Short mmCIF file of C-alpha atoms in Angstrom, two decimals:
data_model
loop_
_atom_site.label_atom_id
_atom_site.label_comp_id
_atom_site.label_asym_id
_atom_site.label_seq_id
_atom_site.Cartn_x
_atom_site.Cartn_y
_atom_site.Cartn_z
CA MET A 1 -18.49 0.73 -19.59
CA ARG A 2 -15.23 0.99 -21.49
CA GLY A 3 -13.77 -2.06 -23.14
CA ARG A 4 -11.48 -0.47 -25.68
CA VAL A 5 -8.10 1.17 -25.16
CA GLY A 6 -6.36 2.32 -28.29
CA THR A 7 -6.78 -0.56 -30.75
CA CYS A 8 -7.03 -3.47 -28.31
CA VAL A 9 -9.94 -4.73 -26.26
CA ARG A 10 -9.14 -4.95 -22.55
CA PRO A 11 -12.04 -6.12 -20.35
CA TRP A 12 -11.94 -4.18 -17.10
CA GLN A 13 -13.91 -6.97 -15.42
CA ARG A 14 -10.75 -9.08 -15.23
CA TYR A 15 -10.33 -8.08 -11.60
CA HIS A 16 -12.88 -9.19 -9.38
CA ALA A 17 -8.75 12.56 0.99
CA THR A 18 -7.13 12.77 3.70
CA THR A 19 -6.98 15.82 5.97
CA VAL A 20 -3.45 17.20 5.86
CA ARG A 21 -1.88 18.02 9.19
CA THR A 22 1.65 19.19 9.74
CA PHE A 23 3.74 18.61 12.83
CA SER A 24 5.39 21.61 14.40
CA ALA A 25 8.99 21.65 15.59
CA GLY A 26 7.64 21.35 19.13
CA ALA A 27 5.75 18.22 18.20
CA LYS A 28 8.89 16.70 16.74
CA ASP A 29 10.83 17.56 19.89
CA ALA A 30 8.16 15.91 22.00
CA GLY A 31 8.15 12.95 19.59
CA THR A 32 11.74 12.08 20.39
CA SER A 33 10.59 10.88 23.79
CA ASN A 34 8.01 8.58 22.19
CA PRO A 35 8.95 7.95 18.53
CA THR A 36 6.39 5.18 18.10
CA GLU A 37 3.47 7.38 19.09
CA TYR A 38 4.69 10.19 16.83
CA CYS A 39 5.01 7.86 13.84
CA LYS A 40 1.68 6.21 14.58
CA GLU A 41 -0.11 9.58 14.64
CA LEU A 42 1.54 10.66 11.42
CA VAL A 43 0.34 7.48 9.70
CA ARG A 44 -3.13 7.81 11.23
CA ASN A 45 -3.47 11.41 10.00
CA HIS A 46 -2.03 11.01 6.50
CA ASP A 47 -2.58 7.40 5.45
CA TYR A 48 -5.91 5.84 6.41
CA GLU A 49 -5.27 2.65 4.41
CA GLY A 50 -1.80 2.23 5.93
CA TYR A 51 -3.21 2.69 9.41
CA LEU A 52 -5.86 0.02 8.79
CA VAL A 53 -3.24 -2.44 7.59
CA SER A 54 -0.95 -1.68 10.54
CA GLN A 55 -3.41 -3.46 12.82
CA LEU A 56 -2.64 -6.73 11.00
CA TYR A 57 1.04 -6.77 11.95
CA PRO A 58 2.20 -8.85 14.91
CA ARG A 59 2.45 -6.58 17.92
CA GLN A 60 6.24 -6.85 18.05
CA TYR A 61 6.48 -5.38 14.54
CA GLN A 62 3.87 -2.63 14.72
CA SER A 63 6.16 0.13 15.98
CA ALA A 64 8.65 -0.66 13.20
CA PHE A 65 5.85 -0.56 10.62
CA TYR A 66 4.78 2.88 11.84
CA ALA A 67 8.37 4.13 11.58
CA LEU A 68 8.83 2.78 8.06
CA ARG A 69 5.48 4.12 6.89
CA ALA A 70 6.12 7.50 8.50
CA PHE A 71 9.46 7.69 6.69
CA TYR A 72 7.75 6.87 3.41
CA ILE A 73 5.00 9.46 3.98
CA GLU A 74 7.49 12.13 5.05
CA LEU A 75 9.46 11.76 1.84
CA SER A 76 6.40 11.51 -0.42
CA MET A 77 5.07 14.82 0.93
CA ILE A 78 8.22 16.85 0.33
CA LYS A 79 7.49 17.94 -3.24
CA ASP A 80 4.01 19.12 -2.24
CA THR A 81 5.07 21.01 0.89
CA VAL A 82 8.10 23.00 -0.27
CA SER A 83 7.96 26.24 -2.26
CA GLN A 84 11.41 25.82 -3.79
CA THR A 85 13.32 22.84 -5.14
CA THR A 86 16.35 23.75 -3.03
CA LEU A 87 14.29 23.43 0.15
CA GLY A 88 13.16 19.97 -0.90
CA GLN A 89 16.75 19.01 -1.67
CA ALA A 90 17.82 20.18 1.78
CA ARG A 91 15.25 17.94 3.45
CA LEU A 92 16.36 15.00 1.34
CA VAL A 93 19.98 15.66 2.26
CA PHE A 94 18.92 15.47 5.90
CA TRP A 95 17.29 12.09 5.33
CA ARG A 96 20.20 10.77 3.29
CA ASP A 97 22.56 11.65 6.14
CA ALA A 98 20.07 10.40 8.73
CA VAL A 99 19.92 6.95 7.11
CA LYS A 100 23.71 6.74 7.08
CA ASP A 101 23.81 7.69 10.76
CA ILE A 102 21.07 5.22 11.63
CA PHE A 103 23.09 2.37 10.16
CA ALA A 104 26.17 3.70 11.96
CA ASN A 105 24.29 3.38 15.27
CA LYS A 106 24.08 7.15 15.84
CA PRO A 107 20.56 8.20 14.77
CA PRO A 108 19.69 11.92 14.83
CA ARG A 109 17.17 13.14 17.41
CA HIS A 110 14.20 13.05 15.09
CA PRO A 111 11.23 10.83 16.02
CA ILE A 112 11.07 9.08 12.65
CA ALA A 113 14.84 8.54 12.59
CA LEU A 114 14.71 7.13 16.12
CA GLY A 115 11.84 4.85 15.11
CA LEU A 116 13.79 3.65 12.09
CA TYR A 117 16.81 2.95 14.26
CA GLU A 118 14.69 0.75 16.53
CA ALA A 119 13.38 -1.04 13.43
CA THR A 120 16.90 -1.76 12.17
CA GLN A 121 17.75 -3.28 15.54
CA ARG A 122 14.79 -5.66 15.26
CA SER A 123 15.13 -6.79 11.63
CA ARG A 124 17.75 -6.93 8.90
CA LEU A 125 16.73 -3.93 6.80
CA ALA A 126 18.89 -3.03 3.81
CA GLN A 127 20.28 0.51 3.79
CA TYR A 128 20.12 0.37 0.01
CA HIS A 129 16.32 0.33 0.03
CA PHE A 130 16.13 3.54 2.07
CA GLN A 131 18.62 5.28 -0.19
CA ARG A 132 16.77 4.12 -3.29
CA ILE A 133 13.54 5.73 -2.09
CA ILE A 134 15.38 8.96 -1.24
CA GLU A 135 17.02 9.10 -4.68
CA ALA A 136 13.68 8.55 -6.41
CA ARG A 137 12.08 11.37 -4.41
CA GLU A 138 14.98 13.64 -5.34
CA GLN A 139 14.43 12.91 -9.03
CA GLU A 140 10.77 13.71 -8.48
CA LEU A 141 11.67 17.26 -7.45
CA HIS A 142 13.23 17.91 -10.85
CA ALA A 143 10.89 15.96 -13.13
CA GLN A 144 7.42 15.62 -11.65
CA SER A 145 5.78 14.26 -14.82
CA HIS A 146 6.72 11.29 -17.00
CA LEU A 147 6.82 10.91 -20.76
CA THR A 148 6.45 7.13 -20.81
CA VAL A 149 4.80 4.34 -18.85
CA GLU A 150 8.21 2.71 -18.56
CA SER A 151 9.65 5.77 -16.81
CA MET A 152 6.75 5.96 -14.39
CA THR A 153 6.96 2.22 -13.71
CA LEU A 154 10.64 2.53 -12.83
CA HIS A 155 9.79 5.36 -10.43
CA ALA A 156 7.04 3.27 -8.81
CA GLU A 157 9.42 0.36 -8.40
CA SER A 158 11.94 2.68 -6.73
CA THR A 159 9.35 4.00 -4.26
CA ALA A 160 6.23 1.92 -3.57
CA SER A 161 7.74 -1.45 -4.53
CA THR A 162 10.93 -0.76 -2.59
CA PHE A 163 8.86 0.13 0.46
CA LEU A 164 7.17 -3.27 0.20
CA TYR A 165 10.59 -4.92 0.05
CA LEU A 166 11.37 -3.21 3.35
CA LEU A 167 8.18 -4.62 4.86
CA LEU A 168 9.08 -8.13 3.70
CA SER A 169 12.51 -7.69 5.29
CA LEU A 170 10.89 -6.40 8.47
CA LEU A 171 8.96 -9.66 8.77
CA ASN A 172 12.08 -11.66 7.88
CA LEU A 173 10.61 -12.98 4.64
CA PRO A 174 13.50 -13.14 2.16
CA SER A 175 11.77 -14.64 -0.87
CA ALA A 176 12.25 -13.98 -4.59
CA THR A 177 8.65 -15.06 -5.16
CA LEU A 178 7.22 -12.65 -2.61
CA SER A 179 9.49 -9.87 -3.90
CA HIS A 180 8.23 -10.45 -7.45
CA ALA A 181 4.63 -10.10 -6.29
CA ALA A 182 5.53 -7.02 -4.23
CA SER A 183 7.20 -5.41 -7.23
CA HIS A 184 3.98 -5.52 -9.27
CA LEU A 185 1.80 -4.60 -6.31
CA GLY A 186 3.93 -1.50 -5.71
CA VAL A 187 3.39 -0.34 -9.29
CA ALA A 188 -0.36 -0.91 -9.03
CA GLN A 189 -0.48 0.94 -5.72
CA SER A 190 1.53 3.89 -7.03
CA PHE A 191 -0.58 4.33 -10.17
CA THR A 192 -3.95 4.07 -8.40
CA THR A 193 -2.85 6.52 -5.70
CA LEU A 194 -1.92 9.03 -8.40
CA LEU A 195 -5.27 8.60 -10.13
CA ARG A 196 -7.24 9.07 -6.93
CA ALA A 197 -5.32 12.30 -6.26
CA PHE A 198 -5.55 13.46 -9.89
CA PRO A 199 -7.56 16.66 -9.15
CA PHE A 200 -5.09 17.71 -6.46
CA HIS A 201 -2.06 17.18 -8.68
CA ALA A 202 -3.74 18.90 -11.63
CA SER A 203 -4.48 21.93 -9.45
CA LYS A 204 -0.73 22.10 -8.78
CA GLY A 205 0.05 22.00 -12.50
CA MET A 206 1.11 18.35 -12.59
CA MET A 207 -0.14 15.72 -15.04
CA VAL A 208 0.18 12.30 -13.42
CA ILE A 209 -0.66 10.26 -16.52
CA PRO A 210 2.36 9.64 -18.78
CA ALA A 211 2.47 11.83 -21.87
CA GLU A 212 2.50 8.86 -24.25
CA ILE A 213 -0.98 7.92 -22.99
CA THR A 214 -2.47 11.43 -22.98
CA ALA A 215 -1.10 12.05 -26.49
CA ARG A 216 -2.60 8.80 -27.76
CA HIS A 217 -6.07 9.90 -26.65
CA GLY A 218 -5.74 13.54 -27.68
CA VAL A 219 -5.81 14.95 -24.16
CA SER A 220 -4.94 18.64 -23.98
CA GLN A 221 -2.72 18.81 -20.92
CA GLN A 222 -2.90 22.60 -20.94
CA GLU A 223 -6.69 22.52 -20.84
CA VAL A 224 -6.78 19.91 -18.06
CA LEU A 225 -4.29 21.79 -15.90
CA THR A 226 -5.86 25.23 -16.38
CA LYS A 227 -9.59 24.49 -16.56
CA GLY A 228 -9.94 21.21 -14.71
CA GLY A 229 -12.87 18.88 -15.17
CA THR A 230 -13.19 15.68 -17.12
CA SER A 231 -13.61 14.99 -20.83
CA LYS A 232 -14.10 11.95 -23.04
CA ALA A 233 -10.42 12.02 -24.00
CA LEU A 234 -9.26 12.27 -20.39
CA GLU A 235 -11.53 9.43 -19.28
CA GLU A 236 -10.08 7.20 -22.02
CA ALA A 237 -6.56 8.08 -20.86
CA VAL A 238 -7.49 7.37 -17.25
CA PHE A 239 -8.99 4.04 -18.32
CA GLU A 240 -5.77 3.00 -20.08
CA PHE A 241 -3.58 4.04 -17.15
CA ALA A 242 -5.88 2.32 -14.65
CA THR A 243 -5.85 -0.82 -16.78
CA ILE A 244 -2.05 -0.92 -16.53
CA ALA A 245 -2.38 -0.65 -12.76
CA ASN A 246 -4.94 -3.43 -12.80
CA ASP A 247 -2.69 -5.63 -14.94
CA ASN A 248 0.06 -5.25 -12.34
CA LEU A 249 -2.38 -6.19 -9.58
CA LEU A 250 -3.39 -9.28 -11.55
CA THR A 251 0.25 -10.22 -12.01
CA ALA A 252 0.84 -9.92 -8.26
CA ARG A 253 -2.15 -12.20 -7.65
CA SER A 254 -0.94 -14.72 -10.22
CA VAL A 255 2.20 -15.34 -8.17
CA PHE A 256 -0.01 -17.19 -5.68
CA ARG A 257 -1.94 -19.18 -8.29
CA GLU A 258 -0.60 -22.54 -7.14
CA THR A 259 -2.04 -21.98 -3.66
CA GLY A 260 -5.44 -20.93 -4.97
CA GLY A 261 -4.60 -17.26 -4.60
CA ARG A 262 -3.85 -17.64 -0.90
CA VAL A 263 -0.89 -15.66 0.40
CA PRO A 264 1.39 -17.21 3.04
CA GLU A 265 -0.06 -16.26 6.41
CA GLU A 266 3.11 -14.54 7.60
CA ALA A 267 3.22 -12.35 4.45
CA MET A 268 -0.43 -11.30 4.44
CA PRO A 269 0.12 -8.06 6.41
CA VAL A 270 2.29 -6.83 3.52
CA PHE A 271 -0.07 -7.89 0.75
CA ALA A 272 -3.13 -6.55 2.55
CA LEU A 273 -2.06 -3.21 1.05
CA ALA A 274 -3.41 -4.58 -2.23
CA ILE A 275 -6.96 -4.52 -0.91
CA PRO A 276 -7.26 -0.69 -0.93
CA VAL A 277 -5.76 -0.73 -4.44
CA ALA A 278 -8.51 -3.04 -5.68
CA SER A 279 -11.06 -0.82 -3.95
CA ILE A 280 -9.83 2.31 -5.73
CA LEU A 281 -9.85 0.57 -9.11
CA GLY A 282 -13.37 -0.70 -8.52
CA ARG A 283 -14.60 2.76 -7.57
CA LEU A 284 -12.95 4.26 -10.67
CA GLU A 285 -14.90 1.79 -12.78
CA GLU A 286 -18.14 2.72 -10.99
CA VAL A 287 -17.72 6.40 -11.96
CA ASP A 288 -16.72 5.45 -15.52
CA PHE A 289 -13.14 6.66 -14.95
CA ASP A 290 -14.09 10.26 -14.22
CA VAL A 291 -11.31 11.23 -11.79
CA TYR A 292 -13.20 14.42 -10.92
CA ASP A 293 -16.23 12.56 -9.61
CA SER A 294 -16.59 13.62 -5.97
CA ARG A 295 -17.47 10.07 -4.90
CA LEU A 296 -13.84 9.10 -5.31
CA GLN A 297 -12.87 11.48 -2.53
CA VAL A 298 -15.32 9.95 -0.05
CA ARG A 299 -13.77 7.36 2.23
CA ASP A 300 -14.79 3.80 1.44
CA TRP A 301 -16.73 2.84 4.56
CA LYS A 302 -16.52 -0.86 3.63
CA LEU A 303 -12.74 -0.85 3.35
CA ALA A 304 -12.01 -1.83 6.96
CA PHE A 305 -14.23 -4.89 6.62
CA ARG A 306 -12.66 -5.81 3.28
CA VAL A 307 -9.17 -5.56 4.74
CA TRP A 308 -10.04 -7.83 7.66
CA ARG A 309 -11.87 -10.31 5.40
CA GLY A 310 -8.95 -10.42 2.98
CA TYR A 311 -6.52 -10.92 5.82
CA TYR A 312 -8.38 -13.89 7.26
CA LYS A 313 -8.97 -15.44 3.82
CA ARG A 314 -5.34 -14.64 2.91
CA THR A 315 -6.38 -13.22 -0.44
CA PHE A 316 -6.37 -9.84 -2.15
#
């Protein structure tokens, strides 16, 4: 068990692969007649944790959740599914224009865009949040790795945290306190997702851990990206990065300290997304922070139960 990162002791015990499917043009055409079903299937196929959490939303908000999550997934997949940066930019231009048209009451005939339009008619969703996510994904096309933790944190806040702000708006929960917790949860979620997918990103020539951390532990990025496999240095770097994610999760929890850690009932569907984050961090600890351990790629069969238990206890 690791308890040392750099020169400071940080007790990890402080916190107590999805099959890729693509939708053809025909599927998208068919999806315009039933945007909710299209978005729901996209979430089901690409985001198991998101699909589990979707069941916690009040029925009148579920279709909007699927649309928002499908939008988020669609944008997050762009850099991994295009062969050229210009193609990725073209898709982002489409979504930038689509968001403008959605808020001008003239959504394009795309199932996700139609689903988003229905969501904006139900709740007061800020156009700024959509544009912020798009801009962050565009930056990602040009600079896929980060030199500092600060840079990666800012990116996480512009993507995962901003998505959580949209979910709070969807449920009509304008609260600075909830937004503060969501900000830290988004960072934790972003970092743990990157660590779980480390082997995939490394196979594509991308180092997901900031350079300031890998340099501190003497990780040879060239060796990791060309040969693969773990090492003592890499495991120490993973431990430090995971600890930062865990610290953000703890900060999100601390927001609810005065209520004994219990989240307001109406906000729990949003914060249930923290439960898979805690699961990933726990499993990383179990394999001693070896991101290449195959057990990390096996679906957590207890997760569904943990999500439901956390929802009813209103804790994460």
